[in-house]
Short mmCIF file of C-alpha atoms and ligand atoms in Angstrom, two decimals:
data_model
loop_
_atom_site.label_atom_id
_atom_site.label_comp_id
_atom_site.label_asym_id
_atom_site.label_seq_id
_atom_site.Cartn_x
_atom_site.Cartn_y
_atom_site.Cartn_z
CA MET A 101 50.57 -14.29 30.26
CA THR A 102 47.40 -12.85 28.93
CA LYS A 103 47.46 -9.39 27.38
CA THR A 104 45.22 -6.58 28.26
CA VAL A 105 43.05 -4.98 25.66
CA GLU A 106 45.18 -1.81 26.03
CA GLU A 107 48.34 -3.86 25.18
CA ILE A 108 46.63 -5.55 22.13
CA LEU A 109 45.56 -2.18 20.70
CA LEU A 110 49.13 -1.01 20.73
CA GLN A 111 49.90 -3.70 18.11
CA ASP A 112 48.96 -3.44 14.47
CA ASN A 113 48.64 -7.10 13.82
CA TYR A 114 46.50 -9.40 15.91
CA SER A 115 46.80 -13.09 16.58
CA LYS A 116 43.72 -15.21 16.78
CA GLU A 117 43.93 -15.10 20.53
CA ASP A 118 44.14 -11.20 20.45
CA ILE A 119 41.00 -11.05 18.23
CA ILE A 120 39.12 -13.32 20.61
CA ARG A 121 40.09 -11.17 23.55
CA LEU A 122 38.88 -8.05 21.66
CA LEU A 123 35.62 -9.69 20.69
CA LYS A 124 35.16 -10.46 24.45
CA SER A 125 35.81 -6.89 25.47
CA ASP A 126 33.58 -5.23 28.06
CA VAL A 127 32.06 -1.84 27.58
CA ARG A 128 35.08 0.14 28.73
CA GLU A 129 37.42 -1.93 26.63
CA ARG A 130 35.35 -1.86 23.53
CA ASN A 131 35.25 1.93 23.58
CA LEU A 132 39.12 1.81 23.45
CA LEU A 133 38.78 -0.53 20.40
CA TYR A 134 36.26 1.82 18.75
CA ALA A 135 38.50 4.87 19.34
CA LYS A 136 41.43 3.07 17.69
CA SER A 137 39.33 1.87 14.72
CA ALA A 138 37.89 5.39 14.18
CA GLN A 139 41.38 6.73 14.15
CA VAL A 140 42.59 4.11 11.63
CA LYS A 141 39.51 4.81 9.45
CA LYS A 142 40.23 8.55 9.49
CA GLU A 143 43.91 8.03 8.52
CA HIS A 144 43.42 5.44 5.82
CA VAL A 145 40.06 6.01 4.13
CA GLY A 146 38.99 9.36 5.58
CA ASN A 147 35.74 10.48 7.13
CA LYS A 148 33.80 9.94 3.99
CA VAL A 149 30.89 7.69 3.34
CA HIS A 150 30.16 6.36 -0.18
CA PHE A 151 26.67 5.37 -1.33
CA ARG A 152 25.69 2.25 -3.25
CA GLY A 153 22.07 2.38 -4.26
CA LEU A 154 20.84 -1.14 -3.59
CA ILE A 155 18.43 -2.77 -6.19
CA GLU A 156 17.09 -6.14 -4.95
CA PHE A 157 15.69 -6.98 -8.34
CA SER A 158 14.47 -10.55 -7.83
CA ASN A 159 13.92 -12.99 -4.96
CA ILE A 160 13.67 -16.05 -7.20
CA CYS A 161 16.43 -18.31 -6.05
CA GLU A 162 17.81 -21.81 -6.88
CA LYS A 163 19.56 -22.04 -3.59
CA ASP A 164 18.27 -23.35 -0.31
CA CYS A 165 20.50 -21.88 2.41
CA LEU A 166 19.02 -22.83 5.75
CA TYR A 167 18.91 -19.34 7.18
CA CYS A 168 17.59 -17.45 4.34
CA GLY A 169 13.96 -16.25 3.96
CA ILE A 170 13.99 -16.38 0.07
CA ARG A 171 15.43 -19.84 -0.12
CA LYS A 172 13.95 -21.98 -2.82
CA SER A 173 11.89 -24.23 -0.44
CA ASN A 174 10.13 -21.32 1.27
CA LYS A 175 6.61 -21.60 -0.20
CA ASN A 176 5.46 -18.58 1.85
CA SER A 177 7.78 -16.17 -0.04
CA ASN A 178 5.99 -14.04 -2.65
CA ARG A 179 8.31 -14.33 -5.67
CA TYR A 180 8.89 -11.29 -7.89
CA ASN A 181 11.20 -10.31 -10.63
CA ILE A 182 11.42 -6.62 -11.39
CA SER A 183 11.30 -5.67 -15.14
CA ASP A 184 14.39 -4.39 -16.89
CA GLU A 185 12.66 -1.08 -17.45
CA GLU A 186 12.07 -0.66 -13.69
CA ILE A 187 15.66 -1.65 -12.93
CA LEU A 188 16.91 0.94 -15.34
CA LYS A 189 14.62 3.54 -13.81
CA ALA A 190 16.13 2.79 -10.39
CA ALA A 191 19.68 3.01 -11.73
CA GLN A 192 18.71 6.34 -13.33
CA PHE A 193 17.44 7.55 -9.94
CA ALA A 194 20.80 6.59 -8.37
CA PHE A 195 22.62 8.42 -11.14
CA ASP A 196 20.49 11.58 -10.87
CA ASN A 197 20.82 11.66 -7.17
CA LYS A 198 24.63 11.43 -7.35
CA TYR A 199 24.87 8.10 -5.61
CA GLY A 200 27.97 7.33 -7.59
CA SER A 201 27.31 3.52 -7.59
CA ILE A 202 24.61 0.93 -7.44
CA VAL A 203 24.52 -2.68 -6.22
CA LEU A 204 22.46 -5.25 -8.16
CA GLN A 205 21.40 -8.03 -5.87
CA ALA A 206 19.08 -10.90 -6.39
CA GLY A 207 18.50 -14.62 -5.68
CA GLU A 208 20.79 -17.00 -7.55
CA LEU A 209 19.98 -18.32 -10.99
CA THR A 210 22.28 -19.94 -13.55
CA ASN A 211 20.17 -20.44 -16.74
CA SER A 212 21.66 -19.04 -19.88
CA SER A 213 18.86 -16.45 -20.61
CA TYR A 214 19.33 -15.00 -17.14
CA LEU A 215 23.11 -14.75 -17.61
CA LYS A 216 22.46 -12.91 -20.89
CA ARG A 217 19.80 -10.66 -19.23
CA ILE A 218 22.26 -9.52 -16.58
CA GLU A 219 24.88 -8.84 -19.23
CA ASN A 220 22.50 -6.65 -21.21
CA LEU A 221 21.38 -4.79 -18.11
CA LEU A 222 24.94 -4.02 -17.20
CA LYS A 223 25.58 -2.60 -20.61
CA GLU A 224 22.35 -0.59 -20.47
CA ILE A 225 23.18 0.88 -17.11
CA LYS A 226 26.64 1.89 -18.27
CA LYS A 227 24.97 3.56 -21.35
CA LEU A 228 22.39 5.52 -19.44
CA SER A 229 25.00 7.00 -17.15
CA ASP A 230 27.65 7.63 -19.84
CA GLY A 231 29.86 5.01 -18.06
CA LYS A 232 29.81 7.06 -14.91
CA LEU A 233 27.67 4.91 -12.57
CA GLY A 234 29.86 2.35 -10.73
CA ILE A 235 28.31 -1.09 -10.60
CA THR A 236 28.68 -3.75 -7.92
CA ILE A 237 26.97 -7.04 -8.37
CA SER A 238 25.94 -9.59 -5.80
CA LEU A 239 24.53 -12.49 -7.74
CA GLY A 240 26.09 -15.55 -6.11
CA GLU A 241 28.09 -18.40 -7.50
CA GLU A 242 28.61 -18.55 -11.24
CA SER A 243 31.29 -19.86 -13.62
CA ILE A 244 34.51 -17.87 -14.14
CA ASP A 245 33.24 -17.32 -17.79
CA THR A 246 30.10 -15.77 -16.56
CA TYR A 247 32.15 -13.56 -14.09
CA GLN A 248 34.24 -12.50 -17.04
CA ARG A 249 31.29 -11.70 -19.18
CA TRP A 250 29.63 -9.51 -16.58
CA PHE A 251 32.95 -7.74 -15.92
CA ASP A 252 33.34 -7.00 -19.56
CA ALA A 253 29.82 -5.66 -19.63
CA GLY A 254 30.60 -3.08 -16.98
CA ALA A 255 30.55 -4.53 -13.42
CA HIS A 256 33.73 -3.86 -11.56
CA ARG A 257 32.93 -5.00 -7.95
CA TYR A 258 31.36 -8.24 -6.74
CA LEU A 259 30.07 -9.25 -3.32
CA LEU A 260 30.03 -12.84 -2.41
CA ARG A 261 29.81 -13.56 1.31
CA ILE A 262 31.51 -16.72 2.60
CA GLU A 263 28.85 -16.59 5.28
CA SER A 264 31.16 -18.62 7.59
CA SER A 265 34.78 -19.48 6.97
CA ASN A 266 34.50 -22.55 9.23
CA LYS A 267 33.69 -25.48 6.91
CA ASP A 268 31.90 -27.52 9.59
CA LEU A 269 29.69 -24.50 10.42
CA TYR A 270 29.19 -23.76 6.73
CA TYR A 271 27.66 -27.22 6.28
CA LYS A 272 25.45 -26.73 9.35
CA ILE A 273 23.84 -23.63 7.77
CA HIS A 274 23.68 -24.99 4.24
CA PRO A 275 22.12 -28.22 2.93
CA ALA A 276 24.64 -30.93 2.16
CA ASP A 277 24.37 -30.99 -1.65
CA GLU A 278 26.31 -30.04 -4.76
CA ASN A 279 24.58 -26.65 -4.84
CA HIS A 280 26.10 -25.55 -1.49
CA ASN A 281 29.73 -26.48 -1.61
CA TYR A 282 32.24 -24.68 0.62
CA GLU A 283 35.20 -25.15 -1.70
CA ASN A 284 33.27 -23.98 -4.67
CA ARG A 285 32.36 -20.76 -2.77
CA ILE A 286 36.08 -20.15 -2.08
CA ASN A 287 36.96 -20.89 -5.60
CA CYS A 288 34.38 -18.37 -6.84
CA LEU A 289 36.02 -15.68 -4.66
CA LYS A 290 39.40 -16.56 -6.17
CA ASN A 291 37.93 -16.49 -9.71
CA LEU A 292 36.40 -13.04 -9.07
CA GLN A 293 39.86 -11.75 -8.03
CA LYS A 294 41.42 -13.44 -11.11
CA VAL A 295 38.97 -11.69 -13.41
CA GLY A 296 39.82 -8.38 -11.87
CA TYR A 297 36.84 -7.42 -9.74
CA GLN A 298 37.17 -5.54 -6.54
CA THR A 299 36.19 -8.49 -4.51
CA GLY A 300 34.08 -8.46 -1.33
CA THR A 301 33.08 -11.08 1.12
CA GLY A 302 31.60 -11.24 4.56
CA VAL A 303 29.98 -13.39 7.22
CA MET A 304 26.95 -13.48 9.46
CA ILE A 305 27.47 -12.85 13.15
CA GLY A 306 25.65 -14.68 15.91
CA LEU A 307 24.74 -17.82 13.95
CA PRO A 308 23.64 -20.89 15.85
CA PHE A 309 26.76 -23.00 16.71
CA GLN A 310 29.14 -20.16 15.99
CA THR A 311 31.97 -19.46 18.49
CA TYR A 312 34.25 -16.57 19.18
CA GLU A 313 36.94 -18.65 17.63
CA ASP A 314 34.99 -18.95 14.42
CA MET A 315 34.53 -15.16 14.31
CA ALA A 316 38.16 -14.58 14.80
CA ASP A 317 38.91 -17.07 12.07
CA ASP A 318 36.40 -15.20 9.78
CA LEU A 319 38.52 -12.02 10.10
CA LEU A 320 41.71 -13.82 9.53
CA PHE A 321 40.24 -15.54 6.45
CA MET A 322 39.40 -12.11 4.99
CA LYS A 323 42.98 -10.93 5.63
CA ASP A 324 44.40 -14.13 4.21
CA LEU A 325 42.35 -13.88 1.03
CA ASP A 326 43.30 -10.19 0.75
CA ILE A 327 39.76 -9.05 0.01
CA ASP A 328 39.04 -5.47 -1.08
CA MET A 329 35.60 -5.09 0.50
CA CYS A 330 33.47 -6.47 3.31
CA GLY A 331 29.82 -6.62 4.20
CA MET A 332 29.07 -8.55 7.42
CA GLY A 333 26.02 -8.29 9.58
CA PRO A 334 24.16 -9.91 12.33
CA TYR A 335 22.26 -13.12 11.67
CA ILE A 336 18.54 -12.49 12.25
CA GLU A 337 16.32 -15.57 12.32
CA HIS A 338 13.44 -16.04 9.85
CA GLU A 339 10.61 -18.25 10.94
CA ASP A 340 10.09 -19.88 7.51
CA THR A 341 13.58 -21.29 7.49
CA PRO A 342 15.06 -24.57 8.92
CA LEU A 343 17.53 -22.72 11.15
CA TYR A 344 14.68 -21.15 13.03
CA ASN A 345 14.49 -24.42 15.04
CA TYR A 346 17.63 -23.23 16.84
CA LYS A 347 16.30 -19.76 17.84
CA ASP A 348 16.36 -20.62 21.49
CA ALA A 349 20.19 -21.31 21.31
CA LEU A 350 20.90 -17.84 19.87
CA MET A 351 22.53 -15.00 21.74
CA PRO A 352 20.34 -11.98 22.26
CA LEU A 353 19.91 -9.66 19.31
CA GLU A 354 21.74 -6.89 21.20
CA GLU A 355 24.77 -9.04 21.63
CA ARG A 356 24.79 -10.01 17.94
CA PHE A 357 24.66 -6.34 17.21
CA ASN A 358 27.52 -5.47 19.51
CA LEU A 359 29.64 -8.24 18.21
CA THR A 360 29.10 -7.06 14.66
CA LEU A 361 30.40 -3.58 15.64
CA LYS A 362 33.35 -5.22 17.22
CA MET A 363 34.03 -7.27 14.09
CA ILE A 364 33.94 -4.24 11.92
CA ALA A 365 36.23 -2.33 14.24
CA ILE A 366 38.80 -5.07 14.34
CA LEU A 367 38.62 -5.62 10.55
CA ARG A 368 39.22 -1.89 10.04
CA ILE A 369 42.41 -2.11 12.14
CA ILE A 370 43.82 -5.29 10.50
CA MET A 371 42.86 -4.35 6.90
CA LYS A 372 43.13 -0.51 7.02
CA ASP A 373 42.23 0.58 3.55
CA ILE A 374 39.38 -1.84 2.46
CA ASN A 375 35.83 -0.73 2.06
CA ILE A 376 33.54 -1.91 4.75
CA ALA A 377 29.74 -1.72 4.41
CA ALA A 378 27.41 -0.90 7.19
CA ALA A 379 24.98 -3.81 6.81
CA THR A 380 21.28 -3.18 6.53
CA ALA A 381 20.70 -5.98 9.05
CA LEU A 382 22.24 -3.71 11.72
CA GLN A 383 19.36 -1.30 11.18
CA ALA A 384 16.84 -4.13 11.73
CA ILE A 385 18.13 -4.39 15.30
CA ASP A 386 18.86 -0.73 16.07
CA PRO A 387 17.32 2.19 14.12
CA ILE A 388 20.69 3.92 13.97
CA GLY A 389 22.70 0.70 13.73
CA ARG A 390 24.31 1.56 10.42
CA GLU A 391 25.41 5.03 11.75
CA LYS A 392 27.04 3.34 14.73
CA ALA A 393 28.99 1.08 12.31
CA ILE A 394 30.14 4.11 10.37
CA LYS A 395 31.51 5.55 13.56
CA VAL A 396 33.58 2.50 14.35
CA GLY A 397 35.04 1.90 10.90
CA ALA A 398 32.58 1.28 8.14
CA ASN A 399 32.71 3.61 5.14
CA ILE A 400 29.98 2.37 2.76
CA ILE A 401 26.23 2.47 3.02
CA MET A 402 23.70 0.89 0.65
CA PRO A 403 20.53 2.91 0.58
CA ASN A 404 17.73 0.76 -0.69
CA ILE A 405 16.48 1.95 -4.13
CA THR A 406 14.33 -1.02 -4.85
CA PRO A 407 10.90 0.16 -5.91
CA GLY A 408 8.76 0.15 -2.76
CA MET A 409 6.14 -2.31 -3.80
CA TYR A 410 8.74 -5.19 -3.94
CA ARG A 411 10.67 -4.35 -0.89
CA ASN A 412 8.50 -6.51 1.56
CA ASP A 413 9.24 -9.54 -0.46
CA TYR A 414 13.05 -9.37 -0.41
CA ALA A 415 12.82 -10.71 3.20
CA LEU A 416 16.12 -12.52 3.79
CA TYR A 417 15.43 -12.00 7.47
CA GLN A 418 12.51 -10.71 9.49
CA ASN A 419 11.98 -7.07 10.57
CA LYS A 420 13.75 -5.71 7.55
CA PRO A 421 13.71 -1.89 7.76
CA CYS A 422 12.25 0.74 5.40
CA THR A 423 10.14 -1.82 3.49
CA ASP A 424 7.42 0.87 3.20
CA GLU A 425 9.55 3.59 1.77
CA GLU A 426 10.26 4.63 -1.85
CA ALA A 427 13.75 5.63 -3.04
CA GLU A 428 12.83 9.30 -2.87
CA ASP A 429 12.08 8.96 0.85
CA CYS A 430 15.42 7.38 1.52
CA ALA A 431 17.45 10.06 -0.19
CA GLY A 432 16.65 12.83 2.29
CA CYS A 433 16.67 10.44 5.17
CA MET A 434 20.23 9.28 4.32
CA ASP A 435 21.61 12.80 4.31
CA ALA A 436 20.31 13.52 7.81
CA ARG A 437 21.54 10.14 9.04
CA ILE A 438 25.11 10.53 7.91
CA ASN A 439 25.23 14.07 9.23
CA LEU A 440 24.68 12.42 12.62
CA THR A 441 27.93 10.50 12.26
CA GLY A 442 30.08 13.54 11.62
CA ASP A 443 31.26 12.03 8.37
CA THR A 444 30.43 13.54 4.93
CA ILE A 445 28.75 11.82 1.99
CA ALA A 446 30.90 11.68 -1.05
CA TYR A 447 28.41 12.27 -3.80
CA ASP A 448 29.15 11.48 -7.41
CA GLU A 449 32.19 9.40 -6.67
CA TRP A 450 32.78 5.66 -7.10
CA GLY A 451 34.58 5.34 -3.85
CA ASP A 452 36.59 2.37 -5.04
CA SER A 453 38.46 0.28 -2.51
CA LYS A 454 41.78 1.91 -1.81
CA HIS A 455 43.07 -1.58 -0.99
CA TYR A 456 42.30 -2.78 -4.50
CA LYS A 457 44.23 0.04 -6.06
CA ARG A 458 47.20 -0.38 -3.73
CA ARG A 459 47.14 -4.16 -4.41
CA ARG A 460 47.26 -3.51 -8.16
CA GLY A 461 50.04 -0.90 -7.82
CA ASP A 462 47.79 1.99 -8.94
CA ILE A 463 48.58 3.89 -5.73
CA ILE A 464 51.57 3.50 -3.47
N1 5AD B 250 20.00 -12.90 8.65
C1 5AD B 250 21.06 -12.10 8.27
N2 5AD B 250 21.60 -12.04 7.09
C2 5AD B 250 21.08 -12.98 6.09
N3 5AD B 250 21.41 -13.16 4.87
C3 5AD B 250 20.61 -14.14 4.33
N4 5AD B 250 19.80 -14.55 5.33
C4 5AD B 250 20.07 -13.85 6.49
C5 5AD B 250 19.53 -13.84 7.77
N5 5AD B 250 18.55 -14.63 8.12
C6 5AD B 250 22.52 -12.60 4.16
C7 5AD B 250 23.57 -13.58 3.68
C8 5AD B 250 23.60 -13.23 2.15
C9 5AD B 250 23.16 -11.86 2.10
C10 5AD B 250 22.65 -11.47 0.74
O1 5AD B 250 22.06 -11.80 3.09
O2 5AD B 250 24.79 -13.30 4.27
O3 5AD B 250 24.94 -13.37 1.65
FE1 FES B 251 21.32 -18.62 -0.17
FE2 FES B 251 19.29 -16.72 0.08
S1 FES B 251 19.12 -18.90 -0.52
S2 FES B 251 21.34 -16.49 0.73
#
């Protein structure tokens, strides 16, 4: 006998079939889901939003993911690499504005001078903030030794999306070569956990060929891996990428948006105390998309503090919001936005994943 959404929501743990049913919920049913996920959020992480000032410091990338606008083969991408001085200035801005943490994100590189550069930058950022600024990095697949070096230099959280946990789908959205290996990606996530990072992953939602079953499996993958943080967002096609050929097979943007909210709500219920980011890609579809995500379970927002002149060129997908803004413009805007959600912004706090601390036995 198939269960109703009401019956499923009375449970705390969901089977794959339960999750698929929730993902297929209609408007009335999804509101019940959102009410429950909001309640779980309130009880387990509180109605607080933590900021991570996002610095997208370079779009130079060795990878060639078939969906990504800054992939190596995209000759239309204007490549940039922000100087260390400017990166430190952006970090100083985050610190002065009490953001608590920053995220350093860039295209993927593996050469030794780059690895050293990141190590130095991390140390410098720690120095300028007297150790007070939390640092998340999102710099792709590296060796465990590199992960350790960067951890020792001051990074304590790492984001590495699995993109899709379904191996077949993974290879449909990545080229079949050594550089884009599914097992290696999972191995990297495990290495990050081994080193001691708060480890985050995530997926894209609404990819070509992706099914409800895949999305349910994605959530169960995250639970199984026992991740501390998640950032997942809608897939948005980019015309300079090979995956653009499948644009006619995609579900409408609005549906990708709604599915992302449902994924966030379900993840909040099945992994109560993790940090969940409201992805910027949500804002590309709906101007208050991130705020909607906060309402249904997300508790992290990443205001872009990349210097304005570079923002246009970090175009992973099209229609990226706020590319004309400077960090100063975003600061006031974020305040007003979070007020809309009824949550409060936790300034000057790291906002570490409670799940991580519980997992390590720091809190019971
Ligand atoms: N649409 C949505 N998200 C994308 N990303 C890359 N390209 C796209 C796209 N076209 C996401 C990937 C990557 C993160 C940095 O950006 O999930 O991990
Ligand atoms: Fe892999 Fe951009 S090239 S995510």
